[in-house]
CSV table of C-alpha atoms and ligand atoms in Angstrom, one decimal:
chain,number,residue,atom,x,y,z
B,265,MET,CA,0.0,0.0,0.0
B,266,TYR,CA,2.9,2.4,0.8
B,267,LYS,CA,5.0,3.5,-2.1
B,268,GLN,CA,8.1,3.5,0.0
B,269,ILE,CA,8.7,1.9,3.3
B,270,ALA,CA,11.0,3.9,5.4
B,271,ALA,CA,14.3,2.4,6.2
B,272,ARG,CA,14.3,1.0,9.7
B,273,ALA,CA,14.6,4.0,11.9
B,274,PRO,CA,15.6,4.1,15.5
B,275,ASP,CA,12.6,2.9,17.5
B,276,SER,CA,10.2,5.3,19.0
B,277,THR,CA,11.9,5.2,22.4
B,278,ASP,CA,15.2,6.5,20.9
B,279,ALA,CA,13.4,9.0,18.8
B,280,PHE,CA,11.5,10.2,21.8
B,281,VAL,CA,14.7,11.0,23.6
B,282,ARG,CA,15.6,13.2,20.8
B,283,ALA,CA,12.1,14.7,20.7
B,284,ARG,CA,12.3,15.6,24.3
B,285,ARG,CA,15.4,17.8,23.7
B,286,ALA,CA,13.5,20.0,21.3
B,287,LEU,CA,9.8,19.6,22.1
B,288,ALA,CA,8.5,20.3,25.6
B,289,GLY,CA,7.9,16.8,27.1
B,290,GLY,CA,8.7,15.4,23.6
B,291,VAL,CA,5.1,16.1,22.5
B,292,ASP,CA,2.7,18.7,21.4
B,293,SER,CA,-0.1,17.2,23.4
B,294,PRO,CA,0.4,15.3,26.6
B,295,VAL,CA,-1.4,12.1,25.8
B,296,ARG,CA,1.1,11.3,23.1
B,297,ALA,CA,3.8,10.8,25.6
B,298,GLY,CA,2.1,7.5,26.6
B,299,ALA,CA,2.6,8.0,30.2
B,300,ALA,CA,-0.5,5.9,30.9
B,301,VAL,CA,0.9,2.9,29.1
B,302,GLY,CA,4.5,3.4,30.0
B,303,ALA,CA,5.9,4.3,26.5
B,304,PRO,CA,5.5,7.0,24.0
B,305,THR,CA,3.3,6.3,21.0
B,306,PRO,CA,5.0,5.1,17.8
B,307,PHE,CA,6.5,7.8,15.6
B,308,ILE,CA,4.3,7.9,12.5
B,309,ASP,CA,5.7,8.8,9.1
B,310,GLN,CA,2.5,8.3,6.9
B,311,ALA,CA,-1.1,7.4,7.1
B,312,HIS,CA,-3.4,6.0,4.4
B,313,GLY,CA,-6.9,4.6,4.7
B,314,ALA,CA,-7.2,2.7,8.0
B,315,ARG,CA,-3.4,2.3,8.4
B,316,VAL,CA,-0.5,4.3,9.7
B,317,LEU,CA,3.2,3.6,8.9
B,318,ALA,CA,5.6,4.1,11.8
B,319,ALA,CA,9.0,5.5,11.4
B,320,ASP,CA,10.5,2.0,12.2
B,321,GLY,CA,8.8,0.6,9.1
B,322,ARG,CA,6.0,-1.2,11.0
B,323,GLU,CA,2.4,-0.8,9.7
B,324,TYR,CA,-0.5,-0.6,12.1
B,325,ILE,CA,-4.3,-0.7,11.8
B,326,ASP,CA,-5.2,2.5,13.4
B,327,TYR,CA,-8.0,3.1,15.9
B,328,VAL,CA,-6.6,6.4,17.2
B,329,CYS,CA,-7.6,8.1,14.0
B,330,GLY,CA,-6.0,11.4,15.2
B,331,TYR,CA,-8.4,11.2,18.3
B,332,GLY,CA,-11.5,11.5,16.2
B,333,PRO,CA,-11.0,13.7,13.1
B,334,VAL,CA,-10.4,10.8,10.7
B,335,LEU,CA,-13.8,9.7,9.6
B,336,LEU,CA,-13.4,8.9,5.9
B,337,GLY,CA,-9.9,7.4,6.3
B,338,HIS,CA,-6.4,8.8,6.3
B,339,ALA,CA,-5.3,10.8,3.2
B,340,ASP,CA,-8.7,10.3,1.5
B,341,PRO,CA,-8.1,11.4,-2.1
B,342,ARG,CA,-11.4,13.4,-2.1
B,343,VAL,CA,-10.1,15.5,0.8
B,344,SER,CA,-6.5,15.7,-0.4
B,345,GLU,CA,-7.4,16.9,-3.9
B,346,ARG,CA,-9.7,19.6,-2.7
B,347,VAL,CA,-7.1,20.8,-0.1
B,348,SER,CA,-4.3,20.8,-2.7
B,349,HIS,CA,-6.6,22.9,-5.0
B,350,ALA,CA,-7.4,25.3,-2.2
B,351,VAL,CA,-3.7,25.7,-1.2
B,352,ALA,CA,-2.8,26.4,-4.8
B,353,ASN,CA,-5.4,29.3,-4.9
B,354,GLY,CA,-4.3,31.0,-1.7
B,355,ALA,CA,-4.2,29.5,1.8
B,356,ILE,CA,-5.5,32.4,3.6
B,357,PHE,CA,-7.5,35.6,2.6
B,358,GLY,CA,-8.4,37.3,5.9
B,359,ALA,CA,-11.7,38.0,4.4
B,360,THR,CA,-15.1,36.3,4.1
B,361,HIS,CA,-15.4,34.1,1.1
B,362,HIS,CA,-18.2,32.2,-0.7
B,363,GLU,CA,-17.1,28.8,0.2
B,364,GLU,CA,-17.1,29.7,3.8
B,365,VAL,CA,-20.6,31.0,3.7
B,366,ARG,CA,-21.7,27.9,1.7
B,367,LEU,CA,-20.1,25.6,4.3
B,368,ALA,CA,-22.0,27.4,7.1
B,369,GLU,CA,-25.2,27.0,5.1
B,370,ARG,CA,-24.7,23.3,4.8
B,371,LEU,CA,-24.1,22.9,8.5
B,372,LEU,CA,-27.2,25.0,9.3
B,373,ALA,CA,-29.2,22.5,7.2
B,374,LEU,CA,-27.7,19.5,9.0
B,375,PHE,CA,-28.1,20.9,12.5
B,376,PRO,CA,-31.5,22.6,12.9
B,377,SER,CA,-30.6,24.0,16.4
B,378,ILE,CA,-27.9,26.1,14.7
B,379,GLU,CA,-29.4,29.2,13.4
B,380,ARG,CA,-26.1,31.0,12.8
B,381,LEU,CA,-22.5,29.9,13.4
B,382,ARG,CA,-18.9,31.0,13.4
B,383,PHE,CA,-15.8,29.1,12.3
B,384,VAL,CA,-12.8,28.7,14.6
B,385,THR,CA,-9.7,26.5,14.4
B,386,THR,CA,-10.0,24.2,17.4
B,387,GLY,CA,-12.5,22.6,19.6
B,388,THR,CA,-10.9,24.5,22.5
B,389,GLU,CA,-11.8,27.9,21.0
B,390,ALA,CA,-15.3,26.7,20.1
B,391,CYS,CA,-16.1,25.7,23.7
B,392,MET,CA,-14.4,28.7,25.3
B,393,SER,CA,-16.3,31.1,23.1
B,394,ALA,CA,-19.6,29.3,23.7
B,395,VAL,CA,-19.3,29.8,27.3
B,396,ARG,CA,-18.3,33.5,26.9
B,397,LEU,CA,-21.4,34.1,24.8
B,398,ALA,CA,-23.6,32.4,27.4
B,399,ARG,CA,-22.2,34.6,30.2
B,400,SER,CA,-22.9,37.7,28.2
B,401,LEU,CA,-26.4,36.7,27.3
B,402,THR,CA,-27.5,35.7,30.9
B,403,ARG,CA,-25.2,38.2,32.7
B,404,ARG,CA,-24.3,35.4,35.1
B,405,GLU,CA,-20.9,34.0,35.7
B,406,LYS,CA,-21.0,30.4,36.8
B,407,ILE,CA,-20.9,27.4,34.5
B,408,ILE,CA,-21.7,23.8,35.2
B,409,ARG,CA,-19.7,21.0,33.6
B,410,PHE,CA,-19.2,17.4,34.2
B,411,GLU,CA,-16.3,15.4,35.6
B,412,GLY,CA,-14.9,13.3,32.8
B,413,CYS,CA,-16.1,15.5,30.0
B,414,TYR,CA,-13.2,17.4,28.1
B,415,HIS,CA,-13.9,20.7,26.4
B,416,GLY,CA,-10.5,21.8,25.5
B,417,HIS,CA,-7.7,23.3,27.4
B,418,SER,CA,-8.9,26.8,28.3
B,419,ASP,CA,-8.6,27.8,31.9
B,420,GLU,CA,-12.1,27.1,32.9
B,421,MET,CA,-12.3,23.8,31.1
B,422,ILE,CA,-9.1,21.9,32.1
B,423,PHE,CA,-9.3,21.0,35.7
B,424,SER,CA,-11.4,17.9,36.7
B,425,ALA,CA,-11.8,17.1,33.0
B,426,GLY,CA,-11.4,13.8,31.2
B,427,ALA,CA,-9.0,12.0,28.7
B,428,SER,CA,-5.5,13.5,28.4
B,429,THR,CA,-5.9,15.6,31.5
B,430,MET,CA,-5.8,12.1,33.3
B,431,THR,CA,-2.4,11.4,32.0
B,432,GLY,CA,-0.4,13.8,34.1
B,433,PRO,CA,-0.7,15.9,37.2
B,434,THR,CA,-2.1,18.9,35.4
B,435,VAL,CA,-5.2,19.5,37.4
B,436,ALA,CA,-5.4,23.2,38.1
B,437,SER,CA,-1.8,24.5,37.9
B,438,GLY,CA,-1.6,27.9,36.4
B,439,ILE,CA,-5.4,28.6,36.7
B,440,SER,CA,-6.5,31.3,38.9
B,441,GLY,CA,-8.7,30.8,42.0
B,442,GLY,CA,-11.3,33.1,40.4
B,443,VAL,CA,-11.8,30.8,37.4
B,444,ILE,CA,-11.9,27.7,39.6
B,445,HIS,CA,-14.6,29.4,41.7
B,446,ASP,CA,-16.8,30.0,38.7
B,447,VAL,CA,-16.9,26.5,37.6
B,448,LEU,CA,-19.1,23.8,39.1
B,449,VAL,CA,-18.1,20.3,38.3
B,450,LEU,CA,-20.7,17.7,38.8
B,451,PRO,CA,-20.8,13.9,38.1
B,452,TYR,CA,-21.9,13.0,34.6
B,453,ASN,CA,-25.3,11.5,34.3
B,454,ASP,CA,-26.4,12.8,37.7
B,455,ILE,CA,-29.4,15.0,36.9
B,456,PHE,CA,-30.3,15.3,40.6
B,457,ALA,CA,-27.0,17.0,41.2
B,458,VAL,CA,-27.7,19.4,38.5
B,459,ASP,CA,-31.2,20.1,39.8
B,460,ARG,CA,-29.8,20.6,43.4
B,461,THR,CA,-27.2,22.9,42.2
B,462,LEU,CA,-29.5,25.1,40.1
B,463,ARG,CA,-32.0,25.4,42.9
B,464,GLY,CA,-29.2,26.3,45.4
B,465,ARG,CA,-27.7,28.9,43.0
B,466,ARG,CA,-30.6,30.7,41.4
B,467,ASN,CA,-29.6,33.2,38.8
B,468,GLU,CA,-25.9,32.4,39.2
B,469,VAL,CA,-25.4,29.8,36.5
B,470,ALA,CA,-24.9,31.1,32.9
B,471,ALA,CA,-24.4,27.7,31.1
B,472,ILE,CA,-24.2,23.9,31.3
B,473,ILE,CA,-21.7,22.5,28.9
B,474,VAL,CA,-21.8,18.8,28.3
B,475,GLU,CA,-20.6,16.1,25.9
B,476,PRO,CA,-24.0,14.5,25.0
B,477,ILE,CA,-22.2,11.2,24.5
B,478,CYS,CA,-18.9,11.4,26.5
B,479,GLY,CA,-15.8,10.2,24.7
B,480,ASN,CA,-13.3,11.4,27.2
B,481,MET,CA,-13.7,9.0,30.1
B,482,GLY,CA,-13.7,6.1,27.8
B,483,LEU,CA,-17.0,5.9,25.9
B,484,CYS,CA,-19.8,6.8,28.3
B,485,LEU,CA,-23.4,7.1,27.0
B,486,PRO,CA,-25.9,9.4,28.6
B,487,ALA,CA,-28.2,7.8,31.0
B,488,PRO,CA,-31.9,7.6,30.0
B,489,LYS,CA,-33.5,11.0,30.4
B,490,PHE,CA,-30.2,12.7,31.4
B,491,LEU,CA,-30.1,14.9,28.3
B,492,GLU,CA,-33.8,15.6,28.4
B,493,GLY,CA,-33.4,16.5,32.1
B,494,LEU,CA,-30.6,19.0,31.3
B,495,ARG,CA,-32.8,20.5,28.6
B,496,ASP,CA,-35.7,20.9,30.9
B,497,LEU,CA,-33.7,22.3,33.8
B,498,CYS,CA,-31.9,24.8,31.5
B,499,ARG,CA,-35.3,26.0,30.3
B,500,SER,CA,-36.7,26.4,33.8
B,501,PHE,CA,-33.6,28.2,35.2
B,502,GLY,CA,-32.8,30.4,32.2
B,503,VAL,CA,-29.5,28.6,31.6
B,504,ILE,CA,-27.8,28.2,28.2
B,505,LEU,CA,-27.3,24.5,27.2
B,506,ILE,CA,-24.1,23.9,25.3
B,507,PHE,CA,-23.6,20.5,23.6
B,508,ASP,CA,-20.0,19.9,23.0
B,509,GLU,CA,-20.3,17.8,19.8
B,510,VAL,CA,-16.6,18.2,18.9
B,511,ILE,CA,-16.3,14.4,18.8
B,512,THR,CA,-19.8,13.4,18.1
B,513,GLY,CA,-20.8,16.2,15.6
B,514,LEU,CA,-20.3,14.3,12.2
B,515,ARG,CA,-19.2,11.2,13.9
B,516,VAL,CA,-22.4,9.6,15.2
B,517,GLY,CA,-24.5,10.9,12.2
B,518,SER,CA,-24.8,14.0,10.1
B,519,GLY,CA,-26.9,15.7,12.7
B,520,GLY,CA,-24.7,14.8,15.7
B,521,ALA,CA,-25.9,13.4,19.0
B,522,GLN,CA,-28.7,16.0,19.2
B,523,ALA,CA,-30.3,14.4,16.2
B,524,LEU,CA,-29.8,10.9,17.8
B,525,TYR,CA,-31.4,11.9,21.1
B,526,GLY,CA,-33.9,14.5,19.8
B,527,ILE,CA,-32.6,17.3,22.0
B,528,ARG,CA,-32.1,20.9,20.9
B,529,PRO,CA,-29.2,22.6,22.6
B,530,ASP,CA,-28.9,26.4,22.7
B,531,ILE,CA,-25.3,26.3,21.4
B,532,THR,CA,-23.4,23.5,19.7
B,533,CYS,CA,-19.6,23.1,19.3
B,534,LEU,CA,-18.2,21.2,16.4
B,535,GLY,CA,-14.7,20.2,15.4
B,536,LYS,CA,-12.6,17.1,14.7
B,537,ALA,CA,-14.4,15.1,11.9
B,538,LEU,CA,-15.6,18.3,10.4
B,539,GLY,CA,-12.2,19.0,8.8
B,540,GLY,CA,-11.3,15.5,7.7
B,541,GLY,CA,-8.0,15.9,9.5
B,542,LEU,CA,-7.5,19.6,9.0
B,543,PRO,CA,-8.1,22.1,11.8
B,544,ILE,CA,-11.5,23.5,11.6
B,545,ALA,CA,-14.2,23.9,14.2
B,546,ALA,CA,-17.3,25.9,14.8
B,547,PHE,CA,-19.8,27.0,17.4
B,548,GLY,CA,-23.3,28.1,16.6
B,549,GLY,CA,-26.8,28.1,17.9
B,550,ARG,CA,-29.9,30.2,18.6
B,551,GLY,CA,-30.0,33.4,16.6
B,552,ASP,CA,-30.3,35.6,19.6
B,553,VAL,CA,-27.4,34.0,21.3
B,554,MET,CA,-25.2,34.4,18.3
B,555,ALA,CA,-26.3,38.0,17.8
B,556,LYS,CA,-24.2,38.8,20.9
B,557,LEU,CA,-21.0,38.1,19.0
B,558,ALA,CA,-19.0,41.1,17.7
B,559,PRO,CA,-19.3,42.9,15.5
B,560,ASP,CA,-23.2,42.8,16.0
B,561,GLY,CA,-22.8,42.4,19.8
B,562,PRO,CA,-20.4,43.0,22.7
B,563,VAL,CA,-18.7,39.6,22.9
B,564,PHE,CA,-15.4,39.6,21.2
B,565,GLN,CA,-14.1,36.5,19.4
B,566,GLY,CA,-11.8,36.3,16.4
B,567,GLY,CA,-9.1,34.3,14.7
B,568,THR,CA,-6.4,34.8,12.0
B,569,PHE,CA,-7.0,31.3,10.7
B,570,SER,CA,-10.8,31.1,11.2
B,571,GLY,CA,-12.6,30.0,8.1
B,572,ASN,CA,-9.5,29.8,5.9
B,573,PRO,CA,-10.2,28.3,2.5
B,574,VAL,CA,-8.0,25.3,2.9
B,575,CYS,CA,-9.8,24.0,6.0
B,576,VAL,CA,-13.1,24.9,4.5
B,577,ALA,CA,-12.4,23.0,1.3
B,578,ALA,CA,-11.6,20.0,3.5
B,579,ALA,CA,-14.9,20.3,5.4
B,580,HIS,CA,-16.8,20.5,2.1
B,581,ALA,CA,-15.1,17.4,0.9
B,582,VAL,CA,-16.1,15.5,4.1
B,583,LEU,CA,-19.7,16.7,3.8
B,584,ASP,CA,-19.7,15.7,0.1
B,585,ALA,CA,-18.5,12.3,1.0
B,586,ILE,CA,-21.1,11.8,3.8
B,587,GLU,CA,-24.0,13.2,1.7
B,588,GLY,CA,-22.9,11.4,-1.5
B,589,GLU,CA,-23.4,8.0,0.1
B,590,PRO,CA,-26.9,7.7,1.6
B,591,ASP,CA,-26.0,4.6,3.7
B,592,PHE,CA,-22.5,6.1,4.8
B,593,TYR,CA,-23.4,6.0,8.6
B,594,ALA,CA,-25.3,2.7,8.3
B,595,LYS,CA,-22.3,1.0,6.6
B,596,LEU,CA,-19.9,2.5,9.2
B,597,GLU,CA,-22.2,1.4,12.1
B,598,ALA,CA,-22.5,-2.2,10.7
B,599,LYS,CA,-18.7,-2.5,10.8
B,600,SER,CA,-18.4,-1.1,14.2
B,601,ARG,CA,-21.1,-3.4,15.5
B,602,ARG,CA,-19.2,-6.4,13.9
B,603,LEU,CA,-16.1,-5.3,15.9
B,604,ALA,CA,-18.0,-4.7,19.1
B,605,ASP,CA,-19.9,-8.1,18.8
B,606,GLY,CA,-16.6,-9.8,18.1
B,607,LEU,CA,-15.0,-8.3,21.2
B,608,ARG,CA,-18.1,-9.4,23.2
B,609,ARG,CA,-17.7,-12.9,21.9
B,610,ILE,CA,-14.1,-13.0,22.9
B,611,MET,CA,-14.8,-11.7,26.3
B,612,ALA,CA,-17.5,-14.3,26.8
B,613,GLN,CA,-15.2,-17.1,25.6
B,614,GLN,CA,-12.5,-15.9,28.0
B,615,HIS,CA,-15.0,-15.5,30.9
B,616,LEU,CA,-14.3,-11.8,31.1
B,617,GLU,CA,-17.0,-9.4,32.3
B,618,PHE,CA,-15.8,-6.2,30.8
B,619,PRO,CA,-18.7,-4.5,29.0
B,620,VAL,CA,-18.1,-3.4,25.4
B,621,VAL,CA,-19.7,-0.1,24.6
B,622,GLN,CA,-20.4,0.9,21.0
B,623,CYS,CA,-22.1,3.9,19.5
B,624,ALA,CA,-21.9,4.6,15.8
B,625,SER,CA,-18.2,4.3,14.9
B,626,MET,CA,-17.0,4.7,18.5
B,627,ILE,CA,-16.0,1.5,20.4
B,628,ASP,CA,-14.6,1.1,23.9
B,629,PHE,CA,-14.3,-1.3,26.9
B,630,MET,CA,-12.7,-0.7,30.1
B,631,PHE,CA,-11.1,-3.3,32.4
B,632,ARG,CA,-13.8,-2.9,34.9
B,633,ARG,CA,-16.5,-5.5,35.6
B,634,GLY,CA,-20.3,-5.0,35.7
B,635,GLN,CA,-22.5,-2.5,33.8
B,636,PRO,CA,-20.9,0.1,31.6
B,637,HIS,CA,-19.6,3.0,33.7
B,638,GLN,CA,-21.8,6.0,34.0
B,639,THR,CA,-19.4,8.4,35.8
B,640,MET,CA,-15.8,9.4,35.9
B,641,ALA,CA,-15.5,7.9,39.4
B,642,GLN,CA,-16.5,4.5,38.0
B,643,ALA,CA,-14.2,4.9,35.0
B,644,ARG,CA,-11.4,5.5,37.5
B,645,GLU,CA,-12.0,2.0,39.0
B,646,ALA,CA,-10.9,0.3,35.8
B,647,ASP,CA,-7.6,-1.5,35.8
B,648,ALA,CA,-5.1,0.9,34.1
B,649,ASN,CA,-2.2,-1.5,34.3
B,650,ARG,CA,-4.1,-4.2,32.6
B,651,TYR,CA,-5.0,-1.8,29.9
B,652,ALA,CA,-1.3,-0.9,29.5
B,653,ARG,CA,-0.5,-4.6,29.0
B,654,TYR,CA,-3.3,-4.9,26.5
B,655,TYR,CA,-2.2,-1.9,24.6
B,656,HIS,CA,1.3,-3.2,24.2
B,657,ALA,CA,0.1,-6.7,23.2
B,658,MET,CA,-2.0,-5.1,20.5
B,659,LEU,CA,0.7,-2.9,19.3
B,660,GLU,CA,3.0,-6.0,18.9
B,661,ARG,CA,0.2,-7.5,16.8
B,662,GLY,CA,-0.1,-4.5,14.5
B,663,ILE,CA,-3.0,-2.7,16.1
B,664,LEU,CA,-2.7,0.9,17.2
B,665,LEU,CA,-5.0,1.7,20.2
B,666,PRO,CA,-5.1,5.0,22.1
B,667,PRO,CA,-2.4,5.1,24.7
B,668,SER,CA,-4.8,5.7,27.6
B,669,GLN,CA,-7.8,3.8,28.8
B,670,PHE,CA,-9.8,7.1,29.0
B,671,GLU,CA,-9.7,7.6,25.3
B,672,LEU,CA,-11.5,5.3,22.8
B,673,MET,CA,-11.4,3.5,19.5
B,674,PHE,CA,-12.6,5.2,16.3
B,675,LEU,CA,-13.4,3.4,13.2
B,676,THR,CA,-13.4,5.0,9.7
B,677,ALA,CA,-15.0,4.2,6.4
B,678,ALA,CA,-11.6,2.9,5.3
B,679,HIS,CA,-11.5,0.1,7.9
B,680,ASP,CA,-12.6,-3.1,6.1
B,681,GLU,CA,-13.7,-6.6,7.1
B,682,ASP,CA,-10.1,-7.9,7.0
B,683,ASP,CA,-9.0,-5.2,9.4
B,684,ILE,CA,-11.7,-6.1,11.8
B,685,ASP,CA,-10.9,-9.7,11.6
B,686,ALA,CA,-7.2,-9.0,12.2
B,687,THR,CA,-8.1,-6.8,15.1
B,688,LEU,CA,-10.3,-9.5,16.7
B,689,ARG,CA,-7.5,-12.1,16.4
B,690,ALA,CA,-5.2,-9.7,18.0
B,691,ALA,CA,-7.6,-8.8,20.7
B,692,ASN,CA,-8.1,-12.6,21.5
B,693,ASP,CA,-4.4,-13.1,22.1
B,694,SER,CA,-3.9,-9.7,23.8
B,695,LEU,CA,-6.7,-10.1,26.3
B,696,ARG,CA,-5.2,-13.5,27.3
B,697,ILE,CA,-1.8,-12.0,27.7
B,698,SER,CA,-3.0,-9.0,29.6
B,699,ALA,CA,-4.8,-11.4,32.0
B,700,ALA,CA,-2.0,-13.8,32.3
B,701,GLN,CA,0.4,-11.1,33.4
B,702,GLY,CA,-2.1,-9.7,35.9
G,1049,PMP,N1,-14.3,18.9,23.1
G,1049,PMP,C1,-14.2,17.6,23.0
G,1049,PMP,C2,-15.4,16.7,23.3
G,1049,PMP,C3,-13.0,17.0,22.7
G,1049,PMP,O1,-12.8,15.6,22.8
G,1049,PMP,C4,-11.9,17.8,22.5
G,1049,PMP,C5,-10.5,17.4,22.1
G,1049,PMP,N2,-10.2,16.1,22.5
G,1049,PMP,C6,-12.1,19.3,22.5
G,1049,PMP,C7,-13.3,19.7,22.8
G,1049,PMP,C8,-11.0,20.2,22.2
G,1049,PMP,O2,-10.7,20.2,20.9
G,1049,PMP,P1,-9.2,20.6,20.3
G,1049,PMP,O3,-8.3,19.7,20.8
G,1049,PMP,O4,-9.5,20.8,18.8
G,1049,PMP,O5,-9.0,22.0,20.9
């Protein structure tokens, strides 16, 4: 598949020593250092379809998928060609352009809750800006978010959050007491805690921000009525409901988790899969909320790279691919179900009681017995050492998993039946190995 296989380079551990001399911590995002699995992730040279080629010449079936953006497959020619064309015609204008407007219109059509939107570059910016808007609109300062959800690395989002913040002692260093004071962190799926908090703090809470399906404490689905409960409480207490659909947006269906569950948030944040691997994100929502944004309103928000033609072209290519294939999501779901069912079968054969959770093309299990976890406290009970052993056994068998049990597996349209069979064979061995060493 690869035109040239790299000459065997020093393995990732040696390369990482060099990386640490130039890059802070050897990485540009902490999870990549692999602290949770005791080794940095392989250095990658190329990625095509469902596979990545590591610098040491080994090929892996990839389930990291850039932590979510890769939905069609790596280096999908439909995306690459549009992007190349856009680059050749000017990578940045610093002015509104037609394709940017057309992309906004396409997203408005897919997400009925979004009446107007603004493009940004990262999910972090989308969530940060959404909260600022909510504060301006409500003239209140506090926000509620949930332990285990991750909404980017802005000050108010980063402590007691999920995923990569669990891989180091980051917690609240560098964040002012004032910011921490304004953020109320509650257990995910606990609607009673939300109700109590809102009753106790009438007219103080501006927004509730939530991942409607949480992908940052492993995969954690909303409990029945949790999202409905949030919608009702927000309405009763005049609180803005923000759905962080940075992962779920175009991942669980073309209308996101809000279409799946039939809930209309006030503001939605999108990112990741929208750009097919290029950095583009967005936030949008109710017209009166978005009218608060400068230059129409008082809330400043801007960005040099926002809505640039290259990332916009990539997003059009993703939407064309999704919309061009009516059963795009059904096919992806069928593949994911096959992988999830296969994992369940192996678990049963090996008398393991770790529940496999699957939603659309997201799959996960944690080394924790019983029902799927519903909160971060439960996710923390999972056996991290056993995950590390499983991760390395899978890696040896050519399967690249996320280097932390709090992340999850993503499938793409490029994963095929053979990939899934190979993954299940590797999982069968690796689960045994991880148990035997326990
Ligand atoms: N929200 C969610 C749900 C995420 O998973 C992430 C990234 N993992 C973000 C926001 C932040 O996005 P970015 O890394 O693009 O800033």
